[in-house]
Coordinates of C-alpha atoms in Angstrom, one line a residue:
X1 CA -18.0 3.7 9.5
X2 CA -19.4 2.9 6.3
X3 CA -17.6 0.7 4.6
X4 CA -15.7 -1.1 6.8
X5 CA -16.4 -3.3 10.3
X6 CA -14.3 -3.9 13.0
X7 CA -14.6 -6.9 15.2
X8 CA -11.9 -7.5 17.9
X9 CA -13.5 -10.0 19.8
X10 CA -10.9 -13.1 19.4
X11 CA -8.1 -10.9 21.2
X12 CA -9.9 -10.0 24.1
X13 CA -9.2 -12.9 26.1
X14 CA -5.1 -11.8 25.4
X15 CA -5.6 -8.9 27.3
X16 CA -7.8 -7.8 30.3
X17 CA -9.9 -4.7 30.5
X18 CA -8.0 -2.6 32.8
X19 CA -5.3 -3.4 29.9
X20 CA -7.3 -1.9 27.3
X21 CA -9.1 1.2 29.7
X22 CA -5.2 2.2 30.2
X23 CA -4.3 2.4 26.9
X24 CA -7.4 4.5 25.8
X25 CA -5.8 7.5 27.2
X26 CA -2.2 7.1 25.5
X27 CA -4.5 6.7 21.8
X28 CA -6.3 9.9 22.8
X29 CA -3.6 11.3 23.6
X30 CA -1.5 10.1 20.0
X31 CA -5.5 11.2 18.0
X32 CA -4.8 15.2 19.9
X33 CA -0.6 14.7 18.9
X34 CA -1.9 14.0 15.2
X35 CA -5.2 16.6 14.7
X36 CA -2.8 19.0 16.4
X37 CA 0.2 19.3 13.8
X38 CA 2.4 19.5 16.8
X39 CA 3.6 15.8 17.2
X40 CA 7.0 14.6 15.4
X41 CA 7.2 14.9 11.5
X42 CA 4.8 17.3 11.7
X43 CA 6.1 18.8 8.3
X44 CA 4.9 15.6 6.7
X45 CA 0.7 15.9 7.6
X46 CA -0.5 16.7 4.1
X47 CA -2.1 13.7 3.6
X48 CA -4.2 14.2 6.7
X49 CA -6.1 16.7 4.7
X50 CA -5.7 15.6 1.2
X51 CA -9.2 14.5 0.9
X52 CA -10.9 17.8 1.4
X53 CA -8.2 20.0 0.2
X54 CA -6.5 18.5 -3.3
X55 CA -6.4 20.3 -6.0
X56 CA -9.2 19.4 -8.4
X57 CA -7.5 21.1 -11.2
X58 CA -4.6 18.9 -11.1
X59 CA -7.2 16.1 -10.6
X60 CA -8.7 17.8 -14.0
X61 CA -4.7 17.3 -15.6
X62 CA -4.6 13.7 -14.5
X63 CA -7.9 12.5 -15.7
X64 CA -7.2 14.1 -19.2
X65 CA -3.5 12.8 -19.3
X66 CA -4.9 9.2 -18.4
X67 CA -7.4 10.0 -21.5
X68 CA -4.6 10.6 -23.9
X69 CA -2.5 7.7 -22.6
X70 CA -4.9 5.1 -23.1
X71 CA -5.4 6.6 -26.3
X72 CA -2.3 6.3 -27.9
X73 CA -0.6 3.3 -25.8
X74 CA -1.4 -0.3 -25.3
X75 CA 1.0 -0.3 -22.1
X76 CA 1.8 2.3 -19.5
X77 CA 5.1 2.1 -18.0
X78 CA 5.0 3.6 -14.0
X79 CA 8.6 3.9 -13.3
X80 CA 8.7 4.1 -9.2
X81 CA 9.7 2.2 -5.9
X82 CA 8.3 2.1 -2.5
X83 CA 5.7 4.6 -2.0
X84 CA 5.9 5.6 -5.7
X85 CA 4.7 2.4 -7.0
X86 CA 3.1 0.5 -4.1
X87 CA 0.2 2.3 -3.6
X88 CA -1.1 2.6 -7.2
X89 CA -0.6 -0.9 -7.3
X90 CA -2.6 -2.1 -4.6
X91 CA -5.5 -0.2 -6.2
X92 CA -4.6 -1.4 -9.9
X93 CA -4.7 -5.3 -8.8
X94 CA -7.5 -4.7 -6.8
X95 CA -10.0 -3.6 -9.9
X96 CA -8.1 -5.0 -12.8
X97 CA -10.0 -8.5 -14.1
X98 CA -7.6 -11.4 -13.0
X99 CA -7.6 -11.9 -16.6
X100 CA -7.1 -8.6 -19.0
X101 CA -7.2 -5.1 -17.9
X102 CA -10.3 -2.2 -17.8
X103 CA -8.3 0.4 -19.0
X104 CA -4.6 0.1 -20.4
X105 CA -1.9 -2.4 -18.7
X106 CA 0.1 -0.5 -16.3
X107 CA 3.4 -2.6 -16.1
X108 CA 5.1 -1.1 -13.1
X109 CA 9.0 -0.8 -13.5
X110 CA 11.5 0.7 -11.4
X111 CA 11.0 -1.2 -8.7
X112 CA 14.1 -3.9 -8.4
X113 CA 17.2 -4.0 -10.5
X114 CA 17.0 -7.1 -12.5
X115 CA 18.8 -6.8 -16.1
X116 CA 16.8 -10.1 -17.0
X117 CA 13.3 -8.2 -16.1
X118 CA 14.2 -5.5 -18.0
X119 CA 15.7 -7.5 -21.0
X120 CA 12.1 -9.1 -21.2
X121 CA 10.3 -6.2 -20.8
X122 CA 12.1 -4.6 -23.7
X123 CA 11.4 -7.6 -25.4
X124 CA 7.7 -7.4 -24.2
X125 CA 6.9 -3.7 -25.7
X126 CA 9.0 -3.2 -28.7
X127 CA 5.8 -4.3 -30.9
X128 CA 3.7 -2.2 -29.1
X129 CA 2.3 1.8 -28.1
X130 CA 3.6 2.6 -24.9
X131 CA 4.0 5.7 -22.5
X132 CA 5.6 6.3 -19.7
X133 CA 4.8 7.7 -16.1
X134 CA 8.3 8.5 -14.1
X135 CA 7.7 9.5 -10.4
X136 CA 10.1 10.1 -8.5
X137 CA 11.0 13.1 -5.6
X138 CA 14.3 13.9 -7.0
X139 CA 15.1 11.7 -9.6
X140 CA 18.1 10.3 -8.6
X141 CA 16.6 7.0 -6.7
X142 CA 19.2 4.1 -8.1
X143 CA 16.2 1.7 -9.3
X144 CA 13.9 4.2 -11.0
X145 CA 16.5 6.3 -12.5
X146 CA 18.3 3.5 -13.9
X147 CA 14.9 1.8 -15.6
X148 CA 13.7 5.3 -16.7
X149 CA 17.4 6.0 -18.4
X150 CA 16.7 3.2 -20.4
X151 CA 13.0 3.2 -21.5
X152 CA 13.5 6.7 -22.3
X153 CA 16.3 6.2 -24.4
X154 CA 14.0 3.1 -25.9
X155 CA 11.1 5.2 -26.3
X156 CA 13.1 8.4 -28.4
X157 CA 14.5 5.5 -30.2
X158 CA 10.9 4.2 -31.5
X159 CA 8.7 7.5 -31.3
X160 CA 11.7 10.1 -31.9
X161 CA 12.0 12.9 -29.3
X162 CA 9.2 15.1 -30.5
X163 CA 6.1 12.2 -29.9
X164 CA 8.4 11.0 -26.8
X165 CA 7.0 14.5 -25.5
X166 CA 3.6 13.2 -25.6
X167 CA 4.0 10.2 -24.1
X168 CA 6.6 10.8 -21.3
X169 CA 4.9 12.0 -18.0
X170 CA 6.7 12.9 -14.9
X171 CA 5.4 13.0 -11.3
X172 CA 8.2 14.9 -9.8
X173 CA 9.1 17.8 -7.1
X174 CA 7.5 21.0 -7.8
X175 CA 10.5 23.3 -8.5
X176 CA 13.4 21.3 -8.3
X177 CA 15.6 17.5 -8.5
X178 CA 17.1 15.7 -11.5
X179 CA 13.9 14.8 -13.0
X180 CA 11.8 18.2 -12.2
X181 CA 15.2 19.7 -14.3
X182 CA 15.4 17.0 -17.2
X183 CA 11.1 17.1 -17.8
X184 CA 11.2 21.0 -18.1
X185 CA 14.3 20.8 -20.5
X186 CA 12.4 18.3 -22.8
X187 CA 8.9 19.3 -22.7
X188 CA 7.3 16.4 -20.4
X189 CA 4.5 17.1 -18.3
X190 CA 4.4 17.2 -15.2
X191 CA 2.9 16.2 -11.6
X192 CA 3.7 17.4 -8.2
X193 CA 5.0 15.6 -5.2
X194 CA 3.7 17.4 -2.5
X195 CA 6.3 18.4 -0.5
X196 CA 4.5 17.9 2.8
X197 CA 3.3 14.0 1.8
X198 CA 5.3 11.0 2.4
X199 CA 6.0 8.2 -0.1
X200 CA 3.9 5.7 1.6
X201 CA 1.1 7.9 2.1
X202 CA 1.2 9.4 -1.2
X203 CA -1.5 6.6 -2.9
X204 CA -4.2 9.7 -3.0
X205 CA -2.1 12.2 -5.0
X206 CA -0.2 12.3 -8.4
X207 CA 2.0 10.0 -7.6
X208 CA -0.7 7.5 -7.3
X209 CA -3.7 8.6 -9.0
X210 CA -2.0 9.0 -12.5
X211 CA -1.7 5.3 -13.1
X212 CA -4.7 4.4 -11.2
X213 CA -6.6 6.4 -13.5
X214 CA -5.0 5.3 -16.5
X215 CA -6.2 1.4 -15.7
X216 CA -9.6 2.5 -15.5
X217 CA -10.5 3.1 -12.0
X218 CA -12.5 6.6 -11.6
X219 CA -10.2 8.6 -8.8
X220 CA -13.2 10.9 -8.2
X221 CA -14.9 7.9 -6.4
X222 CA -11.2 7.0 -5.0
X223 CA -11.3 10.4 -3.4
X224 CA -14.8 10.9 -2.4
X225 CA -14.2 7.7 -0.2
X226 CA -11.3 8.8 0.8
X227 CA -13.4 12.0 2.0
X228 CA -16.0 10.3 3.6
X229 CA -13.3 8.0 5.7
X230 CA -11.7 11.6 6.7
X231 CA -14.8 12.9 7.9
X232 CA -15.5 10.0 10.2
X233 CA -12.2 9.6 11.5
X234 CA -11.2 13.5 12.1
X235 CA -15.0 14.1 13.8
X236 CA -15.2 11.2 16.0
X237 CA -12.6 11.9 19.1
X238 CA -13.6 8.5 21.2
X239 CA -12.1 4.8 20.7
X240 CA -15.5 3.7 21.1
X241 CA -16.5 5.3 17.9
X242 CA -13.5 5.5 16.0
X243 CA -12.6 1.9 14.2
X244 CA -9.1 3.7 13.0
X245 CA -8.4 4.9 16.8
X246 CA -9.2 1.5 18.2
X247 CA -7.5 -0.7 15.5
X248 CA -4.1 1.3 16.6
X249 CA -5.0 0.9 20.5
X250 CA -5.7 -3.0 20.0
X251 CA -2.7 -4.1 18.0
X252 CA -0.4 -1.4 20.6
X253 CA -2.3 -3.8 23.2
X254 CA -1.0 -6.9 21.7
X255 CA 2.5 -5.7 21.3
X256 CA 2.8 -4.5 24.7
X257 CA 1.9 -8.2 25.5
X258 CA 4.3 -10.1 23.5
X259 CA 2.6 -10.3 20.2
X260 CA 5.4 -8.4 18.2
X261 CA 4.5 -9.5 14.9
X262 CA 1.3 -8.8 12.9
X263 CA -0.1 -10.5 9.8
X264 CA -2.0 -9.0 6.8
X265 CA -4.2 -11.7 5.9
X266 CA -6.5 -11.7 2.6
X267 CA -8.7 -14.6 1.7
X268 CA -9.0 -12.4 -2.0
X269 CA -5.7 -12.9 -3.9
X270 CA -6.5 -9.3 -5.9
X271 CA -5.9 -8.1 -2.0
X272 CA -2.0 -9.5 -2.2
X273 CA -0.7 -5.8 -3.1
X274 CA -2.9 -4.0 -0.9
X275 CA -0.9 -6.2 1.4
X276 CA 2.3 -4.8 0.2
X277 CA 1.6 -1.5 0.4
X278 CA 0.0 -2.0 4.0
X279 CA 3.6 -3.4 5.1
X280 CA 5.4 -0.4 3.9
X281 CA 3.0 1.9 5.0
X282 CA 3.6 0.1 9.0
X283 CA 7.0 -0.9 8.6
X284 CA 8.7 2.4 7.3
X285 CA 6.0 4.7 10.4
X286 CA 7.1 2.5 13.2
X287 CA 10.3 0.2 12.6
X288 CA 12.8 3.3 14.0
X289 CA 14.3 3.5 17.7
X290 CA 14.5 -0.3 17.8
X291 CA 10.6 -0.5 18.4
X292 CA 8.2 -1.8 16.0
X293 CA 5.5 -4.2 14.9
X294 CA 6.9 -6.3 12.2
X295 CA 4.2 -6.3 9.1
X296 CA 4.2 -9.5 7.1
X297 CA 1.0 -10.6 5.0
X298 CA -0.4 -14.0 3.9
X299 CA -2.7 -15.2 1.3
X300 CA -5.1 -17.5 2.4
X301 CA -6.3 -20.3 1.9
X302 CA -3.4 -20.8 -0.2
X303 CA -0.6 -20.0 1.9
X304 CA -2.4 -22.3 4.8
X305 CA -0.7 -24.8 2.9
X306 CA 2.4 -23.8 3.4
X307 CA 2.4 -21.1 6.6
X308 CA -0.2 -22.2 8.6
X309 CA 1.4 -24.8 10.7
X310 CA 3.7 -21.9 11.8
X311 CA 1.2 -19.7 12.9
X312 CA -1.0 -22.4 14.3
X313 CA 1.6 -23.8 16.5
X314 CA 4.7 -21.9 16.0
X315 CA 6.1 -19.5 18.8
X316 CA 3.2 -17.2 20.3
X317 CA 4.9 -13.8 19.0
X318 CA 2.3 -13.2 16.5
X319 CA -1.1 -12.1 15.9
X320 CA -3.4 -11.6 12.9
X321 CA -5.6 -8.9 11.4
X322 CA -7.9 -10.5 8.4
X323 CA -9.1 -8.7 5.6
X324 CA -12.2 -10.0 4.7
X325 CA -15.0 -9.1 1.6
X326 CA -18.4 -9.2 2.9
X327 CA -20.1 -9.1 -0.6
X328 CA -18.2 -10.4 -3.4
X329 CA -19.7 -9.6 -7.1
X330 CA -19.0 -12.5 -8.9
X331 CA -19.4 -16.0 -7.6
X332 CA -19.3 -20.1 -9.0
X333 CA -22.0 -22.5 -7.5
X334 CA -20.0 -25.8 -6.8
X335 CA -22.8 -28.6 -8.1
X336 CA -23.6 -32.0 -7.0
X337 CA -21.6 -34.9 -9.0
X338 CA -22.9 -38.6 -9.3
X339 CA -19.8 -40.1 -8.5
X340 CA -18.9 -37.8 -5.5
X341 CA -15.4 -39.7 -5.6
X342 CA -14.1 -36.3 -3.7
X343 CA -16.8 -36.7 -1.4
X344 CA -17.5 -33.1 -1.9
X345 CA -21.4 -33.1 -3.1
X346 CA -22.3 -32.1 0.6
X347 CA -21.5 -28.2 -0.6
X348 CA -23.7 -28.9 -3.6
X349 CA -25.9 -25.7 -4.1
X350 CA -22.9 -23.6 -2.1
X351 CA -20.9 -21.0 -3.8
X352 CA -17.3 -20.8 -3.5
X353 CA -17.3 -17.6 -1.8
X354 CA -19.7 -19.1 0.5
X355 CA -17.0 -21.8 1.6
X356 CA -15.0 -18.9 1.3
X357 CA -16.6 -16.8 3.9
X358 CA -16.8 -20.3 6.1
X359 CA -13.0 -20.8 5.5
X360 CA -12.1 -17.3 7.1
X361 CA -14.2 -18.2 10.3
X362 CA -13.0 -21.7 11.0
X363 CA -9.5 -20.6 10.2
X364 CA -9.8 -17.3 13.1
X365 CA -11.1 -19.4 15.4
X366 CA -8.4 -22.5 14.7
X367 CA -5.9 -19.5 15.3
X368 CA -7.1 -17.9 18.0
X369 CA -7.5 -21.1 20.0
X370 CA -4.2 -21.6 19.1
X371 CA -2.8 -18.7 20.5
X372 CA -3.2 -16.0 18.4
X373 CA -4.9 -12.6 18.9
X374 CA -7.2 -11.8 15.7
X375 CA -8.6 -8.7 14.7
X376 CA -11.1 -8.7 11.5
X377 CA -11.7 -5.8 9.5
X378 CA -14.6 -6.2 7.0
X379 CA -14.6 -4.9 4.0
X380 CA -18.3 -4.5 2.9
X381 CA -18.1 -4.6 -1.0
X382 CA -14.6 -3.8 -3.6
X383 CA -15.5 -0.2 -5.3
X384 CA -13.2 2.6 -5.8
X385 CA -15.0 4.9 -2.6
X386 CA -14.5 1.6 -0.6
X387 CA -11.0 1.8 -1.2
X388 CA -10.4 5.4 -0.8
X389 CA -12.2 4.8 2.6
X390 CA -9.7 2.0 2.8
X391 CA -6.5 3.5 2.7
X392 CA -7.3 6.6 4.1
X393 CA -8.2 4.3 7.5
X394 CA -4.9 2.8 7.6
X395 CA -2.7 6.3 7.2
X396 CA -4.8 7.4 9.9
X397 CA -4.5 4.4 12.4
X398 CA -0.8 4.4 11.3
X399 CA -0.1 7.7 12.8
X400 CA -2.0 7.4 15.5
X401 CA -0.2 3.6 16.2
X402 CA 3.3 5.2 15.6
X403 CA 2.7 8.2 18.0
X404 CA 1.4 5.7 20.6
X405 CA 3.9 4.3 20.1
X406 CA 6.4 6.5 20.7
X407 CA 7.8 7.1 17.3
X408 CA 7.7 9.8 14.5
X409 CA 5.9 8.2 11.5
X410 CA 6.9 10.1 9.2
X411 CA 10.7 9.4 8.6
X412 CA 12.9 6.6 7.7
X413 CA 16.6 7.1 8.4
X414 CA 17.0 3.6 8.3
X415 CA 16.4 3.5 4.8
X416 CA 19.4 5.5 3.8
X417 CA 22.2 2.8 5.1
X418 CA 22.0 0.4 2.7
X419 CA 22.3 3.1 -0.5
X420 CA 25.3 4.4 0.8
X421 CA 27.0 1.1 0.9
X422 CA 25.8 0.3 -2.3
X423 CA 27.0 4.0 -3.7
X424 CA 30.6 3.4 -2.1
X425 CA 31.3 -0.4 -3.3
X426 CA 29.6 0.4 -6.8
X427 CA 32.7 3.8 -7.3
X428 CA 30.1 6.7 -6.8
X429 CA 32.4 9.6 -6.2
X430 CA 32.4 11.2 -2.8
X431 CA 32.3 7.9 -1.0
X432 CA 35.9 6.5 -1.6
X433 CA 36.7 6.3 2.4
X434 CA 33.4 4.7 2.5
X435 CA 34.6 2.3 -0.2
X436 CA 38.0 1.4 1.5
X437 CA 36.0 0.6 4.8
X438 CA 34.1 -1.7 3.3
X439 CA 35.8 -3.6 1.5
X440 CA 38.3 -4.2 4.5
X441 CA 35.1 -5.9 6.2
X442 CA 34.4 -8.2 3.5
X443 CA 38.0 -9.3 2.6

């Protein structure tokens, strides 16, 4: 596996080896379920393939779209939520410098309903070139459609409705939905939601790759890692050579031993939305039939200040799956200092990502002999193949977790309670009995 170690060697005294031989057979099992097409949510496998089979034309569309937005726009706007905005993130904060941008700022929108955000935001653009990339299934998602209703109407305003053409994009449903009807009838162009892709595992086509590209990152490379990840995962049928398989048999290990909460951890902070797309891409696949690992994330060393006493002695639910940078590009030397009041001129001649690195170890093993499990993956450098090999390693061990066990992971019925509620109190007509319900409950 290329670009990526795995070392499970602090959770192996959680668990003894007739544990683990056991469960080999359920994740081979789940690997045949998956390469099969005949488990649960089968409809939803296009992203298994994606990597070897995406259109390159549309590839072609993006790249020259991302061309003409940089061109004529200071800002992109990606109007989205969940998996239409979570994984383009991850990849824009990962490659964008911590301070300025590589290709235009992508300001992503859509994603919350705060009239205060959106007042600034106005504010924010009104003094500069902007366009705008929509995606969204059908169109009607409350937060997107209500942020793309008004920086449309914001855009026409400043531009007028013939440029607003040329600087509107849609990512959208093939042939039909609110926003596949409203972009034909006003001349935007568009991108297609495959029908067969989930939102969370949607990072490698339009709906992701269009703002990726537009912020500078070269989606070829993203998808010729994400190729070369496919390649190793789909050809190698054994745990024992299969990091993906065996990432999805160890953490179904430590849940089946009480460890029922799993921890994201980055020692990077341009890793904290790859974080947040990681817990979608786990919670939405597995939360369902009152099962699940619960996917939280932490940002060390900075949140050791604040969460590590909790996972260091707090209850023994938990375990922890690091995501570490072997070979960082840019680096500070700390140097020696004649007072030394800090006392700190014994790491004189070290980098900072060598204390880094240091930091990472102590902390595992102060966890571990604490009482919790801790897997490492190892990243071996930040490019845009490592991260296509990335992501596509985590669908793939998602599946195969979520079918171990026991779960489709490719729906999320749960998701749908909470809109109706909202629909019913906030007058949407059809749901006045659901309205009268609820409003008995919270007199």
């Amino acid at each position: 596996m290329r670009y990526l170690k795995l070392d499970t060697s602090l959770t192996k005294s959680f668990y003894t080896k007739k544990d683990y031989d056991e469960l080999v057979t359920e994740v081979q099992k789940a690997r045949e379920t998956l390469e099969s097409r005949q488990g649960l949510g089968n409809d939803f496998l296009g992203w298994l393939d994606l990597p070897i089979t995406h259109d390159s034309r549309e590839v072609s569309r993006i790249k020259q779209a991302a061309g003409r937005i940089c061109e004529h726009s200071d800002v992109l706007l990606a109007v989205g939520i969940g998996g239409s905005y979570l994984g383009a993130r991850s990849c824009v904060e990962l490659f964008k410098p911590y301070f300025g941008n590589n290709g235009c700022e992508v300001i992503f929108v859509g994603n919350h309903i705060s009239g205060s955000y959106m007042n600034e935001l106005l504010d924010y653009i009104k003094d500069k070139d902007y366009s705008i990339n929509v995606i969204s299934k059908s169109g009607t998602t409350t937060e997107p459609a209500i942020a793309f209703r008004i920086l449309e109407e914001a855009l026409i305003s400043k531009y007028g409705k013939e440029e607003a053409k040329h600087r509107i994009f849609a990512t959208t449903d093939k042939a039909r939905g609110a926003l596949k009807t409203l972009a034909d009838a006003e001349g935007y162009e568009t991108f297609v939601v495959p029908d067969d892709v989930g939102g969370r595992f949607s990072v490698l086509t339009p709906v992701g790759l269009l703002p990726i590209a537009a912020s500078g990152v070269d989606i070829d490379l993203v998808l010729e890692g994400a190729k070369e990840a496919y390649l190793d995962f789909s050809t190698n049928k054994d745990v024992a050579n299969n990091i993906a398989m065996e990432y999805a048999l160890i953490r179904n290990l430590l849940y089946r031993k009480g460890h029922k909460l799993e921890i994201l951890v980055n020692y990077e902070p341009r890793l904290a939305y790859f974080a947040e797309w990681w817990k979608q891409l786990f919670g939405e696949s597995e939360g369902k039939d009152h099962k699940g690992i619960w996917p939280a994330s932490a940002n060390f060393t900075t949140d050791l200040h604040s969460l590590g006493q909790m996972i260091q002695d707090g209850e023994r639910t938990m375990f922890e799956t690091v995501l570490e940078i072997e070979d960082v590009a840019k680096d500070v030397t700390i140097k020696a200092n004649d007072n030394n009041l800090d006392g700190l001129n014994f790491l004189a001649g070290k980098t900072m990502n060598e204390v880094n690195h240091v930091a990472t170890l102590g902390t595992r093993i102060a966890h571990h002999d604490g009482g919790v499990p801790n897997i490492l993956i190892k990243l071996n450098e930040v490019t845009p193949k490592s991260y296509g090999y990335l992501v596509y390693f985590f669908e793939y061990a998602c599946a195969i977790s979520a079918y171990t066990l026991g779960v489709n992971p490719f729906n999320q019925p749960g998701v749908e309670a909470y809109k109706k509620n909202m629909f019913a109190l906030l007058g949407k007509p059809g749901y006045e009995e659901l309205k009268a319900e609820l409003e008995k409950k919270i007199k």
